[in-house]
Amino acid sequence: MAATAPITQDVLTLPRKVAADESGRVNLVGLTRPQMQQALLDAGTPEHQAKMRTGQLWQWIYEKGVRDFAAMTNLAKPYRALLEERFAITLPEVVERHLSSDGTRKYLVRIAGGHEVETVYIPEEGRGTLCISSQVGCTLTCSFCHTGTQRLVRNLTAAEIVGQIMLARDDLGEWPAPGRNPKDETRLLSNIVLMGMGEPLYNFESVRDAMKIAMDPEGISLSRRRITLSTSGVVPEIARTAEEIGCLLAVSFHATTDEVRDRLVPINRKWNIAALLEALRAYPKLSNSERITFEYVMLKDVNDSDDDARRLIELIRGIPAKINLIPFNEWPGAPYQRSSNNRIRAFADIIHKAGYASPIRTPRGEDIMAACGQLKSESERARKPRRAVGEAPQA
Ligand code: SAH
Ligand code: SF4
């Protein structure tokens, strides 16, 4: 239960900055290389220089973490002045930072229009994972998910998505020091999961562009094997994810019959288990043979029986897979309970014996409501009454 961890949260309210684009300058963050090149041309950069200038800016912004044009010493001074006049390098604003007793950090991030999303950094042995959001709220209404109780406000832009990676690196102090190899894989922020707020495949283009930027070898330079996109099952976009992003795929499976999945993950009424499995079967080959992670939230007496475990094995037969069992993370007013540890272990055992890896995900950051499925922006919590299930007021 979420409330058992000691509460040692440190809420840091950061000073608010004025958004640079109020002056009409174009934000360079989030532009793809061709878009940046075009923007530079539009600002009067000579045609024969535009590609090189894009490369230089790219390295300053994404490899070195520089935000000030004046510091870009390999560009001529008048050109730096032109850039300053026409462009900005702006990240979404961190308005709160919560630190869990287990080291997890949750950022409340404000984006244009005053909306808020959450980003979570999870430190692990020898690596660190950043869980990023792709939408403010979610249009889907999975009945066990806190985000699903918040109506969708809007899709995030590519700048707001890649900006979450950049602001976390700022907070971790992880822009390379001079002479340090930026591709060093012992980084604090070594992995990305698109498992925050929102359904990434309902915001495909922005997610794709942001991930391309994160993967670019001259910048943040994360391997596509270190990025995992989690979808609730937007079947028509799965092949496109393999072709246009090529990252690892996780799928919120959660049930072994359509009857139960319809209730837990309502998108199943549109694309059922059979349709989903067909798309998943094709994914590893299309994306160059990586295995798929099947996420399975353990809900007491709902989807956690031995029969469920056996059905799951039957369903996924032939798909290279890992099954990630997620103990349900409770939130105020949630209509489900977490399966007991014994039940989870028995379920994991059946899967394991069938030859699949079946790690049980350790909930992280529960004391700051940062665990999977608990994200929901403070502003929404404070302002909106709940729609369906009654929710106890937040402290
Ligand atoms: N919208 C995407 C990604 C965000 S959710 C998706 O649904 O896949 C990330 C993962 O957390 C999903 O597997 C989701 O089903 C799971 N999740 C949601 N609420 C949860 C909760 N309360 N406890 C445990 N896992 C939850
Ligand atoms: Fe949206 Fe994913 Fe939550 Fe479902 S589990 S409501 S798709 S964020």
Short mmCIF file of C-alpha atoms and ligand atoms in Angstrom, two decimals:
data_model
loop_
_atom_site.label_atom_id
_atom_site.label_comp_id
_atom_site.label_asym_id
_atom_site.label_seq_id
_atom_site.Cartn_x
_atom_site.Cartn_y
_atom_site.Cartn_z
CA MET A 1 0.00 0.00 0.00
CA ALA A 2 1.40 3.35 -1.03
CA ALA A 3 1.24 5.05 2.33
CA THR A 4 3.60 2.67 4.16
CA ALA A 5 6.88 4.21 2.92
CA PRO A 6 8.28 6.94 5.17
CA ILE A 7 7.41 10.35 3.85
CA THR A 8 10.61 12.30 3.35
CA GLN A 9 9.51 14.34 0.43
CA ASP A 10 11.28 17.55 -0.28
CA VAL A 11 9.15 19.91 -2.28
CA LEU A 12 11.21 22.52 -3.97
CA THR A 13 9.37 25.36 -5.58
CA LEU A 14 11.56 26.84 -8.23
CA PRO A 15 11.45 30.44 -9.43
CA ARG A 16 9.31 30.94 -12.52
CA LYS A 17 10.89 32.11 -15.73
CA VAL A 18 9.24 34.15 -18.45
CA ALA A 19 8.73 32.02 -21.55
CA ALA A 20 11.17 33.21 -24.19
CA ASP A 21 8.76 32.77 -27.08
CA GLU A 22 6.57 35.62 -25.89
CA SER A 23 8.93 37.79 -27.91
CA GLY A 24 8.04 35.87 -31.08
CA ARG A 25 11.31 33.96 -31.25
CA VAL A 26 11.28 30.40 -32.54
CA ASN A 27 12.26 27.71 -30.06
CA LEU A 28 15.04 25.57 -31.51
CA VAL A 29 14.38 22.78 -29.02
CA GLY A 30 12.26 20.02 -30.51
CA LEU A 31 12.95 20.85 -34.16
CA THR A 32 14.17 17.94 -36.27
CA ARG A 33 17.42 18.54 -38.15
CA PRO A 34 15.61 19.41 -41.43
CA GLN A 35 13.25 21.73 -39.53
CA MET A 36 16.15 23.47 -37.82
CA GLN A 37 17.96 23.85 -41.10
CA GLN A 38 14.87 25.40 -42.68
CA ALA A 39 14.42 27.76 -39.73
CA LEU A 40 18.03 28.92 -40.09
CA LEU A 41 17.54 29.48 -43.81
CA ASP A 42 14.38 31.47 -43.12
CA ALA A 43 16.37 33.66 -40.74
CA GLY A 44 18.86 34.49 -43.49
CA THR A 45 21.60 31.88 -43.00
CA PRO A 46 23.36 31.42 -46.36
CA GLU A 47 22.28 28.26 -48.09
CA HIS A 48 25.73 26.68 -48.24
CA GLN A 49 26.16 27.15 -44.48
CA ALA A 50 22.77 26.02 -43.20
CA LYS A 51 23.64 22.35 -42.79
CA MET A 52 26.89 23.04 -40.98
CA ARG A 53 25.25 25.63 -38.70
CA THR A 54 22.53 23.12 -37.85
CA GLY A 55 25.21 20.61 -36.84
CA GLN A 56 26.99 23.18 -34.69
CA LEU A 57 23.81 24.33 -32.95
CA TRP A 58 22.75 20.74 -32.47
CA GLN A 59 25.93 19.94 -30.58
CA TRP A 60 25.69 23.02 -28.39
CA ILE A 61 22.08 22.34 -27.49
CA TYR A 62 21.94 18.57 -27.21
CA GLU A 63 25.49 17.47 -26.51
CA LYS A 64 26.72 20.28 -24.31
CA GLY A 65 23.46 21.56 -22.85
CA VAL A 66 24.22 25.19 -23.69
CA ARG A 67 21.21 27.58 -23.65
CA ASP A 68 22.95 30.85 -24.34
CA PHE A 69 23.84 31.76 -27.94
CA ALA A 70 26.60 34.06 -26.67
CA ALA A 71 28.47 30.99 -25.35
CA MET A 72 28.58 29.31 -28.78
CA THR A 73 32.16 30.23 -29.45
CA ASN A 74 32.58 28.52 -32.81
CA LEU A 75 30.02 30.86 -34.38
CA ALA A 76 30.90 34.38 -35.48
CA LYS A 77 29.69 37.11 -33.16
CA PRO A 78 27.27 38.75 -35.64
CA TYR A 79 25.73 35.33 -36.34
CA ARG A 80 25.30 34.72 -32.61
CA ALA A 81 23.51 38.08 -32.42
CA LEU A 82 21.22 37.07 -35.29
CA LEU A 83 20.39 33.80 -33.55
CA GLU A 84 19.67 35.63 -30.33
CA GLU A 85 17.24 37.91 -32.13
CA ARG A 86 15.35 35.21 -33.98
CA PHE A 87 15.55 32.11 -31.81
CA ALA A 88 15.20 30.81 -28.30
CA ILE A 89 16.37 27.63 -26.54
CA THR A 90 13.54 27.05 -24.12
CA LEU A 91 12.59 24.14 -21.92
CA PRO A 92 9.35 23.61 -20.09
CA GLU A 93 9.56 24.95 -16.59
CA VAL A 94 10.06 22.77 -13.51
CA VAL A 95 7.70 24.17 -10.90
CA GLU A 96 8.14 21.50 -8.24
CA ARG A 97 10.62 18.78 -7.53
CA HIS A 98 9.76 15.97 -5.14
CA LEU A 99 12.41 13.65 -3.79
CA SER A 100 11.39 10.19 -2.59
CA SER A 101 13.06 8.34 0.26
CA ASP A 102 14.26 5.82 -2.35
CA GLY A 103 15.98 8.47 -4.48
CA THR A 104 13.25 8.73 -7.11
CA ARG A 105 12.68 12.29 -8.28
CA LYS A 106 9.38 13.57 -9.57
CA TYR A 107 9.22 16.83 -11.47
CA LEU A 108 6.06 18.81 -11.93
CA VAL A 109 6.60 20.46 -15.29
CA ARG A 110 4.66 23.44 -16.55
CA ILE A 111 4.14 23.79 -20.28
CA ALA A 112 2.70 26.59 -22.41
CA GLY A 113 -0.89 27.40 -21.53
CA GLY A 114 -0.20 26.73 -17.84
CA HIS A 115 -0.81 22.97 -18.09
CA GLU A 116 1.25 20.58 -16.04
CA VAL A 117 2.68 17.12 -16.56
CA GLU A 118 4.91 14.88 -14.48
CA THR A 119 8.31 13.42 -15.25
CA VAL A 120 9.93 10.83 -13.00
CA TYR A 121 13.61 9.94 -12.64
CA ILE A 122 14.34 6.50 -11.19
CA PRO A 123 17.94 5.82 -10.15
CA GLU A 124 19.00 2.18 -10.34
CA GLU A 125 22.20 0.23 -9.88
CA GLY A 126 24.52 1.37 -12.67
CA ARG A 127 21.82 3.17 -14.62
CA GLY A 128 18.89 5.54 -14.35
CA THR A 129 15.57 5.66 -16.11
CA LEU A 130 13.53 8.71 -16.96
CA CYS A 131 9.80 8.17 -17.28
CA ILE A 132 8.40 10.86 -19.54
CA SER A 133 4.91 12.05 -20.37
CA SER A 134 3.52 12.48 -23.86
CA GLN A 135 0.13 14.09 -23.19
CA VAL A 136 -1.50 16.22 -20.53
CA GLY A 137 -3.93 13.65 -19.16
CA CYS A 138 -5.11 10.82 -21.40
CA THR A 139 -8.17 10.25 -23.59
CA LEU A 140 -8.24 6.60 -22.62
CA THR A 141 -9.88 5.62 -19.40
CA CYS A 142 -8.15 2.51 -18.13
CA SER A 143 -10.01 1.82 -14.93
CA PHE A 144 -6.93 1.16 -12.76
CA CYS A 145 -4.94 4.22 -13.87
CA HIS A 146 -4.93 7.54 -12.07
CA THR A 147 -4.01 9.46 -15.23
CA GLY A 148 -7.07 7.94 -16.89
CA THR A 149 -9.31 9.85 -14.50
CA GLN A 150 -7.97 13.14 -15.83
CA ARG A 151 -9.43 14.39 -19.06
CA LEU A 152 -7.03 15.04 -21.92
CA VAL A 153 -5.99 18.64 -22.14
CA ARG A 154 -3.57 18.43 -25.02
CA ASN A 155 -0.74 16.61 -26.73
CA LEU A 156 2.76 17.66 -25.80
CA THR A 157 4.96 19.14 -28.51
CA ALA A 158 8.26 17.51 -29.46
CA ALA A 159 10.00 20.36 -27.57
CA GLU A 160 8.05 19.57 -24.44
CA ILE A 161 8.85 15.86 -24.73
CA VAL A 162 12.59 16.17 -25.38
CA GLY A 163 12.61 19.08 -22.92
CA GLN A 164 11.76 16.63 -20.13
CA ILE A 165 15.01 14.78 -20.84
CA MET A 166 16.96 18.04 -20.88
CA LEU A 167 15.51 19.38 -17.64
CA ALA A 168 16.26 16.08 -15.90
CA ARG A 169 19.87 16.27 -17.14
CA ASP A 170 20.01 19.82 -15.79
CA ASP A 171 18.82 18.63 -12.41
CA LEU A 172 21.22 15.67 -12.40
CA GLY A 173 24.08 17.92 -13.50
CA GLU A 174 24.68 15.59 -16.38
CA TRP A 175 25.85 17.68 -19.28
CA PRO A 176 29.33 16.52 -20.13
CA ALA A 177 32.23 18.33 -18.60
CA PRO A 178 34.86 19.40 -21.15
CA GLY A 179 36.82 16.37 -22.29
CA ARG A 180 34.34 13.83 -20.98
CA ASN A 181 32.95 11.44 -23.49
CA PRO A 182 29.27 12.29 -23.90
CA LYS A 183 28.52 8.78 -25.18
CA ASP A 184 29.68 7.28 -21.91
CA GLU A 185 27.09 4.64 -21.05
CA THR A 186 27.53 4.86 -17.31
CA ARG A 187 25.25 7.84 -17.33
CA LEU A 188 22.87 8.76 -14.55
CA LEU A 189 20.15 9.14 -17.17
CA SER A 190 20.76 6.11 -19.36
CA ASN A 191 17.27 4.94 -20.30
CA ILE A 192 13.97 6.46 -21.30
CA VAL A 193 10.54 4.97 -20.85
CA LEU A 194 7.46 6.57 -22.38
CA MET A 195 5.36 5.44 -19.44
CA GLY A 196 4.33 8.72 -17.89
CA MET A 197 1.08 10.50 -18.56
CA GLY A 198 -0.68 9.90 -21.85
CA GLU A 199 -0.83 7.41 -24.69
CA PRO A 200 2.30 8.02 -26.80
CA LEU A 201 0.82 6.49 -29.93
CA TYR A 202 -2.01 9.04 -29.89
CA ASN A 203 0.68 11.72 -30.22
CA PHE A 204 2.79 9.86 -32.74
CA GLU A 205 4.62 12.61 -34.67
CA SER A 206 5.76 14.59 -31.66
CA VAL A 207 6.87 11.45 -29.82
CA ARG A 208 8.74 10.25 -32.90
CA ASP A 209 10.49 13.58 -33.48
CA ALA A 210 11.46 13.88 -29.81
CA MET A 211 12.83 10.32 -29.71
CA LYS A 212 14.79 10.89 -32.93
CA ILE A 213 16.39 13.88 -31.25
CA ALA A 214 17.17 11.81 -28.13
CA MET A 215 18.77 9.11 -30.29
CA ASP A 216 20.81 11.42 -32.52
CA PRO A 217 24.48 10.42 -32.05
CA GLU A 218 25.66 14.03 -32.06
CA GLY A 219 23.43 14.99 -29.18
CA ILE A 220 21.80 13.20 -26.29
CA SER A 221 22.80 10.04 -28.06
CA LEU A 222 20.70 7.38 -26.37
CA SER A 223 20.59 4.09 -28.18
CA ARG A 224 17.20 3.00 -29.51
CA ARG A 225 17.59 -0.05 -27.30
CA ARG A 226 17.50 2.21 -24.25
CA ILE A 227 14.16 3.74 -25.15
CA THR A 228 10.93 1.87 -24.42
CA LEU A 229 7.58 3.09 -25.62
CA SER A 230 4.58 1.76 -23.75
CA THR A 231 1.23 1.60 -25.48
CA SER A 232 -2.17 0.51 -24.31
CA GLY A 233 -2.62 -1.07 -27.74
CA VAL A 234 -3.11 1.47 -30.53
CA VAL A 235 -2.84 -1.26 -33.14
CA PRO A 236 -2.61 0.83 -36.35
CA GLU A 237 0.42 2.73 -35.03
CA ILE A 238 2.45 -0.27 -33.90
CA ALA A 239 4.04 -1.09 -37.26
CA ARG A 240 4.76 2.60 -37.73
CA THR A 241 6.55 2.67 -34.38
CA ALA A 242 8.86 -0.10 -35.59
CA GLU A 243 9.51 1.63 -38.90
CA GLU A 244 9.76 5.26 -37.87
CA ILE A 245 11.13 5.09 -34.32
CA GLY A 246 12.62 1.61 -33.94
CA CYS A 247 12.67 1.71 -30.14
CA LEU A 248 11.69 -1.11 -27.81
CA LEU A 249 7.99 -1.70 -27.32
CA ALA A 250 6.07 -2.40 -24.16
CA VAL A 251 2.39 -3.19 -24.24
CA SER A 252 -0.10 -2.76 -21.43
CA PHE A 253 -1.63 -6.21 -21.75
CA HIS A 254 -3.15 -6.68 -18.29
CA ALA A 255 -5.78 -9.33 -19.10
CA THR A 256 -6.12 -12.66 -20.87
CA THR A 257 -9.73 -12.50 -22.02
CA ASP A 258 -11.43 -9.78 -24.04
CA GLU A 259 -14.14 -9.61 -21.42
CA VAL A 260 -11.70 -8.58 -18.68
CA ARG A 261 -9.48 -6.47 -20.96
CA ASP A 262 -12.52 -4.52 -22.19
CA ARG A 263 -13.06 -3.45 -18.60
CA LEU A 264 -9.44 -2.72 -17.68
CA VAL A 265 -8.13 -1.24 -20.93
CA PRO A 266 -11.18 0.07 -22.81
CA ILE A 267 -9.24 0.55 -26.06
CA ASN A 268 -9.61 -3.25 -26.27
CA ARG A 269 -13.18 -2.69 -27.47
CA LYS A 270 -11.71 -1.09 -30.56
CA TRP A 271 -8.71 -3.39 -31.07
CA ASN A 272 -9.14 -6.65 -29.23
CA ILE A 273 -6.56 -9.13 -27.98
CA ALA A 274 -6.38 -11.01 -31.30
CA ALA A 275 -5.81 -7.80 -33.30
CA LEU A 276 -3.22 -6.60 -30.82
CA LEU A 277 -1.31 -9.88 -30.86
CA GLU A 278 -1.18 -9.86 -34.63
CA ALA A 279 0.48 -6.42 -34.61
CA LEU A 280 2.84 -7.49 -31.84
CA ARG A 281 3.91 -10.62 -33.69
CA ALA A 282 5.17 -8.48 -36.54
CA TYR A 283 6.97 -5.92 -34.38
CA PRO A 284 10.25 -7.66 -33.49
CA LYS A 285 11.03 -8.40 -37.12
CA LEU A 286 10.07 -4.94 -38.33
CA SER A 287 12.14 -3.27 -35.63
CA ASN A 288 15.06 -5.68 -35.95
CA SER A 289 14.19 -8.50 -33.56
CA GLU A 290 13.96 -7.19 -30.06
CA ARG A 291 11.63 -8.79 -27.62
CA ILE A 292 8.46 -7.12 -26.48
CA THR A 293 7.69 -6.32 -22.87
CA PHE A 294 4.22 -7.37 -21.80
CA GLU A 295 3.16 -5.24 -18.87
CA TYR A 296 0.71 -6.91 -16.57
CA VAL A 297 -0.73 -5.06 -13.59
CA MET A 298 -1.58 -7.43 -10.75
CA LEU A 299 -5.11 -6.73 -9.54
CA LYS A 300 -6.46 -8.83 -6.71
CA ASP A 301 -9.11 -11.35 -7.87
CA VAL A 302 -9.45 -9.62 -11.25
CA ASN A 303 -6.63 -10.90 -13.48
CA ASP A 304 -4.23 -12.71 -11.16
CA SER A 305 -5.30 -16.39 -11.18
CA ASP A 306 -3.18 -19.37 -12.23
CA ASP A 307 -5.55 -19.77 -15.18
CA ASP A 308 -4.75 -16.22 -16.24
CA ALA A 309 -1.02 -17.00 -16.12
CA ARG A 310 -1.52 -20.11 -18.26
CA ARG A 311 -3.75 -18.30 -20.75
CA LEU A 312 -1.18 -15.54 -21.03
CA ILE A 313 1.52 -18.04 -21.99
CA GLU A 314 -0.76 -19.55 -24.62
CA LEU A 315 -1.64 -16.16 -26.08
CA ILE A 316 1.90 -14.92 -26.50
CA ARG A 317 3.37 -18.16 -27.75
CA GLY A 318 5.88 -17.48 -30.50
CA ILE A 319 6.46 -13.83 -29.62
CA PRO A 320 9.90 -13.04 -28.14
CA ALA A 321 8.71 -11.60 -24.85
CA LYS A 322 9.43 -10.58 -21.31
CA ILE A 323 6.51 -10.28 -18.92
CA ASN A 324 6.76 -7.42 -16.49
CA LEU A 325 4.46 -7.93 -13.53
CA ILE A 326 3.47 -4.63 -11.97
CA PRO A 327 2.00 -4.79 -8.46
CA PHE A 328 -0.98 -2.42 -8.63
CA ASN A 329 -0.04 1.01 -7.32
CA GLU A 330 -2.93 2.29 -5.31
CA TRP A 331 -4.22 5.82 -5.50
CA PRO A 332 -6.94 7.53 -3.47
CA GLY A 333 -10.33 6.15 -4.50
CA ALA A 334 -8.94 3.44 -6.78
CA PRO A 335 -11.47 0.66 -7.42
CA TYR A 336 -8.89 -2.17 -7.18
CA GLN A 337 -6.48 -3.73 -4.75
CA ARG A 338 -2.98 -5.01 -5.26
CA SER A 339 -2.62 -8.81 -5.46
CA SER A 340 -0.83 -10.35 -2.51
CA ASN A 341 2.89 -10.99 -2.79
CA ASN A 342 2.28 -14.73 -2.68
CA ARG A 343 -0.20 -14.52 -5.55
CA ILE A 344 2.20 -12.42 -7.61
CA ARG A 345 5.03 -14.88 -6.96
CA ALA A 346 2.85 -17.87 -7.90
CA PHE A 347 1.82 -16.12 -11.13
CA ALA A 348 5.44 -15.23 -11.91
CA ASP A 349 6.47 -18.81 -11.27
CA ILE A 350 4.10 -20.26 -13.87
CA ILE A 351 5.36 -17.80 -16.45
CA HIS A 352 8.95 -18.37 -15.54
CA LYS A 353 8.57 -22.14 -15.85
CA ALA A 354 7.21 -21.64 -19.35
CA GLY A 355 10.55 -20.05 -20.26
CA TYR A 356 9.77 -16.35 -20.05
CA ALA A 357 11.53 -13.75 -17.96
CA SER A 358 8.92 -12.53 -15.49
CA PRO A 359 10.40 -9.77 -13.34
CA ILE A 360 8.15 -8.24 -10.70
CA ARG A 361 8.47 -4.50 -10.92
CA THR A 362 9.46 -2.91 -7.62
CA PRO A 363 7.29 0.12 -7.06
CA ARG A 364 9.44 3.24 -6.84
CA GLY A 365 8.65 6.65 -5.44
CA GLU A 366 5.35 5.58 -3.91
CA ASP A 367 5.67 8.11 -1.09
CA ILE A 368 5.59 10.95 -3.62
CA MET A 369 2.92 9.34 -5.85
CA ALA A 370 5.48 8.81 -8.59
CA ALA A 371 4.90 5.10 -9.20
CA CYS A 372 3.51 3.75 -12.45
CA GLY A 373 -0.04 4.82 -13.04
CA GLN A 374 -0.13 7.32 -10.19
CA LEU A 375 0.73 10.36 -12.24
CA LYS A 376 -1.83 13.05 -12.46
CA SER A 377 -0.95 16.70 -12.37
CA GLU A 378 -1.36 18.65 -9.16
CA SER A 379 -3.29 21.37 -10.90
CA GLU A 380 -5.85 18.86 -12.12
CA ARG A 381 -6.08 17.26 -8.70
CA ALA A 382 -6.68 20.60 -7.09
CA ARG A 383 -9.12 22.00 -9.62
CA LYS A 384 -11.27 19.23 -10.94
CA PRO A 385 -13.75 17.09 -9.14
CA ARG A 386 -13.44 13.41 -10.08
CA ARG A 387 -15.72 12.12 -12.79
CA ALA A 388 -16.47 8.51 -12.08
CA VAL A 389 -15.09 7.02 -8.90
CA GLY A 390 -15.17 9.17 -5.77
CA GLU A 391 -11.70 10.33 -4.83
CA ALA A 392 -10.55 11.37 -1.38
CA PRO A 393 -9.23 14.91 -1.44
CA GLN A 394 -5.46 15.18 -1.79
CA ALA A 395 -3.46 16.54 1.11
N1 SAH B 1 -0.47 5.05 -21.87
C1 SAH B 1 0.60 4.13 -21.96
C2 SAH B 1 1.82 4.51 -21.16
C3 SAH B 1 1.61 5.07 -19.77
S1 SAH B 1 1.12 4.00 -18.50
C4 SAH B 1 0.13 2.76 -21.57
O1 SAH B 1 -0.96 2.63 -21.06
O2 SAH B 1 0.86 1.80 -21.83
C5 SAH B 1 2.56 3.05 -18.05
C6 SAH B 1 2.20 1.69 -17.45
O3 SAH B 1 1.66 1.80 -16.12
C7 SAH B 1 1.15 0.95 -18.25
O4 SAH B 1 1.47 -0.41 -18.38
C8 SAH B 1 -0.06 1.11 -17.38
O5 SAH B 1 -1.03 0.16 -17.68
C9 SAH B 1 0.52 0.99 -16.01
N2 SAH B 1 -0.35 1.47 -14.94
C10 SAH B 1 -1.31 2.42 -15.01
N3 SAH B 1 -1.88 2.60 -13.80
C11 SAH B 1 -1.26 1.76 -12.94
C12 SAH B 1 -1.37 1.51 -11.54
N4 SAH B 1 -2.22 2.20 -10.79
N5 SAH B 1 -0.55 0.58 -10.99
C13 SAH B 1 0.35 -0.07 -11.75
N6 SAH B 1 0.52 0.13 -13.07
C14 SAH B 1 -0.28 1.04 -13.66
FE1 SF4 B 2 -3.91 6.34 -20.56
FE2 SF4 B 2 -2.00 4.47 -20.25
FE3 SF4 B 2 -3.39 5.36 -18.13
FE4 SF4 B 2 -4.58 3.83 -19.95
S1 SF4 B 2 -2.87 3.24 -18.60
S2 SF4 B 2 -5.43 5.70 -19.04
S3 SF4 B 2 -3.61 4.52 -21.83
S4 SF4 B 2 -2.00 6.57 -19.41
#
